[in-house]
């Protein structure tokens, strides 16, 4: 089942990059909790709604992409994803890889977290976007 989850995750991110976020939205359970980074580099817990809302900051950019470049399955529930993230606002660019960890129960992500390099918050500071 975990390989199916990894495939679903990869497909959902690819669809979201083409403008169809429905697969990604349905992949995350309604009661999901996500431990993730804010644009200033702090970590906080997000509900599903807050997590998806945080992606709205990408609309402020000239370009953004999220590409799953590799997944690893761990046991029966865990999928880690290396995600190449590209962000550009004017001449300020970020092109790096982040790691996202997803715990799947019955085909949906119930908990997750991410780790980003320090260039993540450096980009947002240079772009002048605080949230």
PDB file of C-alpha atoms in Angstrom:
ATOM      1  CA  UNK A   1       0.000   0.000   0.000  1.00  0.00           C
ATOM      2  CA  UNK A   2       2.818   2.432   0.730  1.00  0.00           C
ATOM      3  CA  UNK A   3       4.086   2.394  -2.882  1.00  0.00           C
ATOM      4  CA  UNK A   4       0.550   3.225  -3.998  1.00  0.00           C
ATOM      5  CA  UNK A   5       0.602   6.142  -1.569  1.00  0.00           C
ATOM      6  CA  UNK A   6       3.950   7.328  -2.956  1.00  0.00           C
ATOM      7  CA  UNK A   7       2.566   7.133  -6.491  1.00  0.00           C
ATOM      8  CA  UNK A   8      -0.581   9.026  -5.457  1.00  0.00           C
ATOM      9  CA  UNK A   9       1.547  11.718  -3.805  1.00  0.00           C
ATOM     10  CA  UNK A  10       3.717  12.152  -6.912  1.00  0.00           C
ATOM     11  CA  UNK A  11       0.645  12.317  -9.158  1.00  0.00           C
ATOM     12  CA  UNK A  12      -1.102  14.832  -6.878  1.00  0.00           C
ATOM     13  CA  UNK A  13       1.879  17.207  -6.844  1.00  0.00           C
ATOM     14  CA  UNK A  14       2.219  16.955 -10.640  1.00  0.00           C
ATOM     15  CA  UNK A  15      -1.474  17.761 -11.106  1.00  0.00           C
ATOM     16  CA  UNK A  16      -1.249  20.702  -8.695  1.00  0.00           C
ATOM     17  CA  UNK A  17       1.615  22.153 -10.728  1.00  0.00           C
ATOM     18  CA  UNK A  18      -0.661  22.172 -13.786  1.00  0.00           C
ATOM     19  CA  UNK A  19      -3.360  24.017 -11.851  1.00  0.00           C
ATOM     20  CA  UNK A  20      -5.465  21.084 -10.608  1.00  0.00           C
ATOM     21  CA  UNK A  21      -5.098  20.970  -6.834  1.00  0.00           C
ATOM     22  CA  UNK A  22      -8.058  18.607  -6.328  1.00  0.00           C
ATOM     23  CA  UNK A  23      -5.918  15.453  -6.036  1.00  0.00           C
ATOM     24  CA  UNK A  24      -3.650  17.100  -3.485  1.00  0.00           C
ATOM     25  CA  UNK A  25      -6.578  18.438  -1.469  1.00  0.00           C
ATOM     26  CA  UNK A  26      -8.259  15.022  -1.361  1.00  0.00           C
ATOM     27  CA  UNK A  27      -4.981  13.289  -0.444  1.00  0.00           C
ATOM     28  CA  UNK A  28      -4.866  15.128   2.892  1.00  0.00           C
ATOM     29  CA  UNK A  29      -7.342  13.921   5.541  1.00  0.00           C
ATOM     30  CA  UNK A  30      -9.708  16.570   6.890  1.00  0.00           C
ATOM     31  CA  UNK A  31      -8.265  16.130  10.405  1.00  0.00           C
ATOM     32  CA  UNK A  32      -4.644  16.165   9.218  1.00  0.00           C
ATOM     33  CA  UNK A  33      -1.946  17.956  11.198  1.00  0.00           C
ATOM     34  CA  UNK A  34       1.150  19.305   9.475  1.00  0.00           C
ATOM     35  CA  UNK A  35       4.337  20.551  11.146  1.00  0.00           C
ATOM     36  CA  UNK A  36       5.742  22.970   8.621  1.00  0.00           C
ATOM     37  CA  UNK A  37       7.802  26.061   8.038  1.00  0.00           C
ATOM     38  CA  UNK A  38       6.527  29.598   7.744  1.00  0.00           C
ATOM     39  CA  UNK A  39       8.152  32.030   5.311  1.00  0.00           C
ATOM     40  CA  UNK A  40      10.255  33.470   8.147  1.00  0.00           C
ATOM     41  CA  UNK A  41      11.735  30.048   8.934  1.00  0.00           C
ATOM     42  CA  UNK A  42       9.825  29.248  12.092  1.00  0.00           C
ATOM     43  CA  UNK A  43       7.961  25.976  12.492  1.00  0.00           C
ATOM     44  CA  UNK A  44       4.310  25.716  13.394  1.00  0.00           C
ATOM     45  CA  UNK A  45       1.487  23.203  13.390  1.00  0.00           C
ATOM     46  CA  UNK A  46      -1.124  23.592  10.653  1.00  0.00           C
ATOM     47  CA  UNK A  47      -4.594  22.149  10.234  1.00  0.00           C
ATOM     48  CA  UNK A  48      -5.494  20.976   6.730  1.00  0.00           C
ATOM     49  CA  UNK A  49      -7.206  24.274   5.961  1.00  0.00           C
ATOM     50  CA  UNK A  50      -4.300  26.342   7.255  1.00  0.00           C
ATOM     51  CA  UNK A  51      -1.785  24.158   5.407  1.00  0.00           C
ATOM     52  CA  UNK A  52      -3.591  24.556   2.086  1.00  0.00           C
ATOM     53  CA  UNK A  53      -4.169  28.263   2.739  1.00  0.00           C
ATOM     54  CA  UNK A  54      -0.423  28.737   3.278  1.00  0.00           C
ATOM     55  CA  UNK A  55       0.125  27.681  -0.335  1.00  0.00           C
ATOM     56  CA  UNK A  56      -1.752  30.865  -1.275  1.00  0.00           C
ATOM     57  CA  UNK A  57       1.447  32.839  -0.764  1.00  0.00           C
ATOM     58  CA  UNK A  58       2.669  31.261  -4.005  1.00  0.00           C
ATOM     59  CA  UNK A  59       0.146  33.388  -5.919  1.00  0.00           C
ATOM     60  CA  UNK A  60       2.253  36.425  -5.008  1.00  0.00           C
ATOM     61  CA  UNK A  61       5.182  35.043  -7.015  1.00  0.00           C
ATOM     62  CA  UNK A  62       6.026  35.299 -10.706  1.00  0.00           C
ATOM     63  CA  UNK A  63       6.759  31.557 -10.830  1.00  0.00           C
ATOM     64  CA  UNK A  64       6.533  28.561  -8.523  1.00  0.00           C
ATOM     65  CA  UNK A  65       6.835  24.819  -9.025  1.00  0.00           C
ATOM     66  CA  UNK A  66       6.853  21.772  -6.751  1.00  0.00           C
ATOM     67  CA  UNK A  67       8.187  18.582  -8.306  1.00  0.00           C
ATOM     68  CA  UNK A  68       8.460  15.286  -6.465  1.00  0.00           C
ATOM     69  CA  UNK A  69      11.869  14.045  -7.597  1.00  0.00           C
ATOM     70  CA  UNK A  70      11.921  10.944  -5.454  1.00  0.00           C
ATOM     71  CA  UNK A  71      10.005   9.057  -2.809  1.00  0.00           C
ATOM     72  CA  UNK A  72      11.018   6.474  -0.264  1.00  0.00           C
ATOM     73  CA  UNK A  73       8.590   4.211   1.518  1.00  0.00           C
ATOM     74  CA  UNK A  74       9.130   3.299   5.153  1.00  0.00           C
ATOM     75  CA  UNK A  75       7.090   0.468   6.590  1.00  0.00           C
ATOM     76  CA  UNK A  76       3.371   0.413   5.932  1.00  0.00           C
ATOM     77  CA  UNK A  77       2.465   4.067   6.486  1.00  0.00           C
ATOM     78  CA  UNK A  78       5.350   6.475   5.865  1.00  0.00           C
ATOM     79  CA  UNK A  79       6.315   8.119   2.583  1.00  0.00           C
ATOM     80  CA  UNK A  80       9.169  10.601   2.397  1.00  0.00           C
ATOM     81  CA  UNK A  81       9.328  12.828  -0.653  1.00  0.00           C
ATOM     82  CA  UNK A  82      12.208  14.884  -1.960  1.00  0.00           C
ATOM     83  CA  UNK A  83      10.478  17.862  -3.530  1.00  0.00           C
ATOM     84  CA  UNK A  84      12.286  20.265  -5.820  1.00  0.00           C
ATOM     85  CA  UNK A  85      10.846  23.683  -5.110  1.00  0.00           C
ATOM     86  CA  UNK A  86      11.328  26.591  -7.474  1.00  0.00           C
ATOM     87  CA  UNK A  87      10.216  30.085  -6.567  1.00  0.00           C
ATOM     88  CA  UNK A  88      10.838  33.371  -8.397  1.00  0.00           C
ATOM     89  CA  UNK A  89       9.823  36.942  -7.770  1.00  0.00           C
ATOM     90  CA  UNK A  90      11.514  39.360 -10.133  1.00  0.00           C
ATOM     91  CA  UNK A  91      15.211  38.584  -9.995  1.00  0.00           C
ATOM     92  CA  UNK A  92      15.025  36.722  -6.678  1.00  0.00           C
ATOM     93  CA  UNK A  93      15.044  32.943  -7.128  1.00  0.00           C
ATOM     94  CA  UNK A  94      14.961  29.824  -5.008  1.00  0.00           C
ATOM     95  CA  UNK A  95      15.760  26.465  -6.593  1.00  0.00           C
ATOM     96  CA  UNK A  96      16.317  23.809  -3.952  1.00  0.00           C
ATOM     97  CA  UNK A  97      15.051  20.532  -2.554  1.00  0.00           C
ATOM     98  CA  UNK A  98      12.956  20.107   0.554  1.00  0.00           C
ATOM     99  CA  UNK A  99      11.997  16.885   2.317  1.00  0.00           C
ATOM    100  CA  UNK A 100       8.388  16.123   3.203  1.00  0.00           C
ATOM    101  CA  UNK A 101       7.357  13.197   5.397  1.00  0.00           C
ATOM    102  CA  UNK A 102       3.806  11.879   5.144  1.00  0.00           C
ATOM    103  CA  UNK A 103       2.008   9.362   7.350  1.00  0.00           C
ATOM    104  CA  UNK A 104      -0.768   7.646   5.413  1.00  0.00           C
ATOM    105  CA  UNK A 105      -3.765   5.933   6.966  1.00  0.00           C
ATOM    106  CA  UNK A 106      -6.299   4.379   4.571  1.00  0.00           C
ATOM    107  CA  UNK A 107      -4.829   6.239   1.594  1.00  0.00           C
ATOM    108  CA  UNK A 108      -4.833   9.712   3.137  1.00  0.00           C
ATOM    109  CA  UNK A 109      -2.163  11.801   4.824  1.00  0.00           C
ATOM    110  CA  UNK A 110      -3.036  12.145   8.509  1.00  0.00           C
ATOM    111  CA  UNK A 111       0.190  13.774   9.683  1.00  0.00           C
ATOM    112  CA  UNK A 112       3.200  15.287   7.978  1.00  0.00           C
ATOM    113  CA  UNK A 113       6.165  17.515   8.346  1.00  0.00           C
ATOM    114  CA  UNK A 114       8.769  19.167   6.187  1.00  0.00           C
ATOM    115  CA  UNK A 115      12.367  20.267   6.353  1.00  0.00           C
ATOM    116  CA  UNK A 116      13.706  23.081   4.227  1.00  0.00           C
ATOM    117  CA  UNK A 117      17.228  24.459   3.837  1.00  0.00           C
ATOM    118  CA  UNK A 118      18.007  27.938   5.178  1.00  0.00           C
ATOM    119  CA  UNK A 119      17.832  29.298   1.619  1.00  0.00           C
ATOM    120  CA  UNK A 120      14.031  28.948   1.973  1.00  0.00           C
ATOM    121  CA  UNK A 121      13.601  31.740   4.479  1.00  0.00           C
ATOM    122  CA  UNK A 122      16.417  33.726   2.842  1.00  0.00           C
ATOM    123  CA  UNK A 123      14.405  33.734  -0.386  1.00  0.00           C
ATOM    124  CA  UNK A 124      11.229  34.980   1.303  1.00  0.00           C
ATOM    125  CA  UNK A 125      13.149  37.707   3.140  1.00  0.00           C
ATOM    126  CA  UNK A 126      14.856  38.830  -0.094  1.00  0.00           C
ATOM    127  CA  UNK A 127      11.512  38.773  -1.910  1.00  0.00           C
ATOM    128  CA  UNK A 128       9.998  40.939   0.830  1.00  0.00           C
ATOM    129  CA  UNK A 129       7.108  38.547   1.494  1.00  0.00           C
ATOM    130  CA  UNK A 130       6.309  37.942   5.130  1.00  0.00           C
ATOM    131  CA  UNK A 131       3.194  35.801   4.895  1.00  0.00           C
TER     132      UNK A 131
END
